[in-house]
Amino acid sequence: PARARAASSAAPFRREDAVKALTTGLGRPLYGLFFLVPVLALFIGGFDLLHRAALYPSESEHPSAAHEWAVNDDWWRLPVTVLLFAAMVWLHVYRRRLLTVPPGRVRLWSAGIGVYWIALLAGTALHVAWFVIVQEDMPSEAGNHPLLWVAVPLTLIGAAVSPVLLITSVLRIARA
């Protein structure tokens, strides 16, 4: 009886250790705010940028396909921003319940964290690319948009960090 009691009492500690390991590093969805805050700034500043693009049309007779996409098809910016914020909040709230849910849901949450980081990287890259394409195709008299100071550092930091985050996210999904 003493041996059985000792063996059964070790299980919660192993579960706590496993959940603790899953919730460190990329297991903290609030770290995504380092990407989401600039994405929100680019989303809000994008309205002014589109207004400038309308005031100062491209000097080219045939604007590039990328410019046409960026100026005419910007419907995706709001849903992507809202979904990324909603996913971050939901994953953070559910993270607090991981010790009380079945192990299958813990694995599903861990895979969801991996998908969240991949979607966050893709959404950030789309927003930055959209911003840079619209900004670069405007004539010089339009001037640089103030949010270019957000887009350039985000591009540089993202280029350095994204490969590591992508590999770690894929490994997390594979292990789940």
Tab-separated table of C-alpha atoms in Angstrom:
chain	number	residue	atom	x	y	z
A	1	PRO	CA	0.000	0.000	0.000
A	2	ALA	CA	2.806	2.453	0.787
A	3	ARG	CA	4.523	1.689	-2.525
A	4	ALA	CA	1.235	2.148	-4.476
A	5	ARG	CA	0.555	5.412	-2.678
A	6	ALA	CA	4.034	6.720	-3.497
A	7	ALA	CA	3.720	5.746	-7.161
A	8	SER	CA	0.301	7.374	-7.518
A	9	SER	CA	1.439	10.584	-5.832
A	10	ALA	CA	4.258	11.072	-8.376
A	11	ALA	CA	1.865	11.357	-11.343
A	12	PRO	CA	0.649	14.912	-10.600
A	13	PHE	CA	4.231	16.115	-10.279
A	14	ARG	CA	5.120	14.656	-13.687
A	15	ARG	CA	2.048	16.299	-15.198
A	16	GLU	CA	2.948	19.643	-13.595
A	17	ASP	CA	6.497	19.342	-14.937
A	18	ALA	CA	5.200	18.515	-18.430
A	19	VAL	CA	2.747	21.424	-18.421
A	20	LYS	CA	5.454	23.724	-17.072
A	21	ALA	CA	7.762	22.694	-19.926
A	22	LEU	CA	5.008	23.353	-22.481
A	23	THR	CA	4.185	26.798	-21.133
A	24	THR	CA	7.695	28.229	-21.220
A	25	GLY	CA	9.243	29.985	-24.211
A	26	LEU	CA	6.781	29.915	-27.098
A	27	GLY	CA	4.161	28.567	-24.707
A	28	ARG	CA	3.533	32.140	-23.616
A	29	PRO	CA	1.265	33.630	-26.273
A	30	LEU	CA	1.576	37.124	-24.775
A	31	TYR	CA	5.117	37.233	-26.194
A	32	GLY	CA	3.296	37.649	-29.506
A	33	LEU	CA	2.593	41.254	-28.502
A	34	PHE	CA	6.123	42.087	-29.676
A	35	PHE	CA	4.781	41.438	-33.189
A	36	LEU	CA	1.101	42.326	-32.689
A	37	VAL	CA	1.579	45.878	-31.416
A	38	PRO	CA	3.519	46.930	-34.557
A	39	VAL	CA	0.969	45.054	-36.703
A	40	LEU	CA	-1.801	47.064	-35.043
A	41	ALA	CA	0.152	50.281	-35.676
A	42	LEU	CA	0.590	49.326	-39.348
A	43	PHE	CA	-3.112	48.460	-39.585
A	44	ILE	CA	-4.239	51.790	-38.149
A	45	GLY	CA	-1.607	53.802	-40.031
A	46	GLY	CA	-2.567	51.989	-43.214
A	47	PHE	CA	-5.695	54.106	-43.553
A	48	ASP	CA	-3.570	57.247	-43.755
A	49	LEU	CA	-1.193	55.514	-46.153
A	50	LEU	CA	-4.082	54.558	-48.463
A	51	HIS	CA	-5.328	58.149	-48.318
A	52	ARG	CA	-1.854	59.352	-49.352
A	53	ALA	CA	-1.741	56.755	-52.138
A	54	ALA	CA	-5.041	58.154	-53.461
A	55	LEU	CA	-3.715	61.730	-53.321
A	56	TYR	CA	-0.394	60.794	-54.951
A	57	PRO	CA	-1.037	58.039	-57.495
A	58	SER	CA	1.814	56.019	-58.899
A	59	GLU	CA	3.792	57.789	-61.614
A	60	SER	CA	4.050	54.582	-63.582
A	61	GLU	CA	1.647	54.038	-66.486
A	62	HIS	CA	1.252	50.408	-65.491
A	63	PRO	CA	1.634	49.952	-61.749
A	64	SER	CA	2.994	46.601	-60.648
A	65	ALA	CA	0.701	43.746	-59.727
A	66	ALA	CA	1.963	43.997	-56.156
A	67	HIS	CA	0.941	47.651	-55.984
A	68	GLU	CA	-2.491	46.861	-57.459
A	69	TRP	CA	-2.925	44.126	-54.835
A	70	ALA	CA	-1.818	46.387	-51.999
A	71	VAL	CA	-3.998	49.340	-52.960
A	72	ASN	CA	-7.124	47.547	-54.194
A	73	ASP	CA	-7.268	44.342	-52.151
A	74	ASP	CA	-6.639	45.373	-48.563
A	75	TRP	CA	-9.812	43.715	-47.208
A	76	TRP	CA	-7.737	41.041	-45.406
A	77	ARG	CA	-6.001	43.436	-42.995
A	78	LEU	CA	-8.835	43.680	-40.437
A	79	PRO	CA	-9.681	39.948	-40.196
A	80	VAL	CA	-6.009	38.959	-39.917
A	81	THR	CA	-5.363	41.493	-37.151
A	82	VAL	CA	-8.497	40.563	-35.195
A	83	LEU	CA	-7.898	36.805	-35.537
A	84	LEU	CA	-4.314	37.095	-34.336
A	85	PHE	CA	-5.347	39.093	-31.270
A	86	ALA	CA	-8.263	36.723	-30.538
A	87	ALA	CA	-6.016	33.657	-30.844
A	88	MET	CA	-3.466	35.205	-28.493
A	89	VAL	CA	-6.108	35.982	-25.859
A	90	TRP	CA	-7.786	32.558	-26.113
A	91	LEU	CA	-4.503	30.639	-25.928
A	92	HIS	CA	-3.382	32.718	-22.945
A	93	VAL	CA	-6.663	32.189	-21.070
A	94	TYR	CA	-6.720	28.452	-21.829
A	95	ARG	CA	-3.085	28.161	-20.712
A	96	ARG	CA	-4.207	28.665	-17.112
A	97	ARG	CA	-6.476	25.595	-17.315
A	98	LEU	CA	-3.882	23.125	-18.602
A	99	LEU	CA	-3.443	21.336	-15.257
A	100	THR	CA	-7.150	20.522	-15.086
A	101	VAL	CA	-7.894	19.360	-18.634
A	102	PRO	CA	-7.264	15.903	-20.150
A	103	PRO	CA	-3.806	15.284	-21.700
A	104	GLY	CA	-5.272	15.262	-25.218
A	105	ARG	CA	-6.395	18.859	-24.839
A	106	VAL	CA	-2.959	19.825	-23.532
A	107	ARG	CA	-1.396	18.357	-26.681
A	108	LEU	CA	-3.999	20.152	-28.815
A	109	TRP	CA	-3.197	23.432	-27.040
A	110	SER	CA	0.517	22.877	-27.645
A	111	ALA	CA	-0.119	22.305	-31.360
A	112	GLY	CA	-2.359	25.380	-31.370
A	113	ILE	CA	0.494	27.453	-29.952
A	114	GLY	CA	2.700	26.288	-32.828
A	115	VAL	CA	0.040	27.201	-35.384
A	116	TYR	CA	-0.476	30.562	-33.655
A	117	TRP	CA	3.217	31.487	-33.977
A	118	ILE	CA	3.313	30.457	-37.632
A	119	ALA	CA	0.161	32.499	-38.337
A	120	LEU	CA	1.609	35.426	-36.380
A	121	LEU	CA	4.781	35.391	-38.466
A	122	ALA	CA	2.796	35.139	-41.704
A	123	GLY	CA	0.379	37.914	-40.679
A	124	THR	CA	3.220	40.198	-39.642
A	125	ALA	CA	5.066	39.568	-42.909
A	126	LEU	CA	1.894	40.311	-44.907
A	127	HIS	CA	1.283	43.582	-43.077
A	128	VAL	CA	4.872	44.739	-43.486
A	129	ALA	CA	4.966	43.718	-47.166
A	130	TRP	CA	1.663	45.515	-47.782
A	131	PHE	CA	2.946	48.670	-46.096
A	132	VAL	CA	6.285	48.678	-47.923
A	133	ILE	CA	4.686	48.020	-51.327
A	134	VAL	CA	2.240	50.901	-50.959
A	135	GLN	CA	4.916	53.235	-49.549
A	136	GLU	CA	7.564	52.447	-52.170
A	137	ASP	CA	5.323	52.943	-55.195
A	138	MET	CA	4.255	56.448	-54.170
A	139	PRO	CA	6.000	59.430	-55.786
A	140	SER	CA	8.725	61.193	-53.826
A	141	GLU	CA	6.638	64.338	-53.236
A	142	ALA	CA	4.294	62.237	-51.047
A	143	GLY	CA	7.128	61.836	-48.536
A	144	ASN	CA	7.827	58.913	-46.266
A	145	HIS	CA	5.068	57.751	-43.961
A	146	PRO	CA	5.976	58.030	-40.252
A	147	LEU	CA	5.258	54.335	-39.751
A	148	LEU	CA	8.193	53.496	-41.978
A	149	TRP	CA	10.101	53.740	-38.683
A	150	VAL	CA	8.003	50.798	-37.474
A	151	ALA	CA	8.160	48.742	-40.661
A	152	VAL	CA	11.933	48.827	-41.163
A	153	PRO	CA	12.952	47.646	-37.663
A	154	LEU	CA	10.156	45.071	-37.678
A	155	THR	CA	11.485	43.737	-40.974
A	156	LEU	CA	15.052	43.547	-39.682
A	157	ILE	CA	14.127	41.958	-36.354
A	158	GLY	CA	11.631	39.646	-38.024
A	159	ALA	CA	14.213	38.471	-40.536
A	160	ALA	CA	16.562	37.548	-37.713
A	161	VAL	CA	14.002	35.946	-35.392
A	162	SER	CA	11.496	34.387	-37.796
A	163	PRO	CA	13.528	31.341	-38.872
A	164	VAL	CA	14.093	30.317	-35.249
A	165	LEU	CA	10.427	30.863	-34.360
A	166	LEU	CA	9.290	28.961	-37.437
A	167	ILE	CA	11.499	25.943	-36.735
A	168	THR	CA	10.517	25.911	-33.055
A	169	SER	CA	6.827	26.149	-33.964
A	170	VAL	CA	7.029	23.298	-36.446
A	171	LEU	CA	8.836	21.147	-33.867
A	172	ARG	CA	6.155	21.957	-31.301
A	173	ILE	CA	3.427	20.877	-33.724
A	174	ALA	CA	5.310	17.678	-34.559
A	175	ARG	CA	5.759	16.782	-30.885
A	176	ALA	CA	2.118	17.407	-30.048
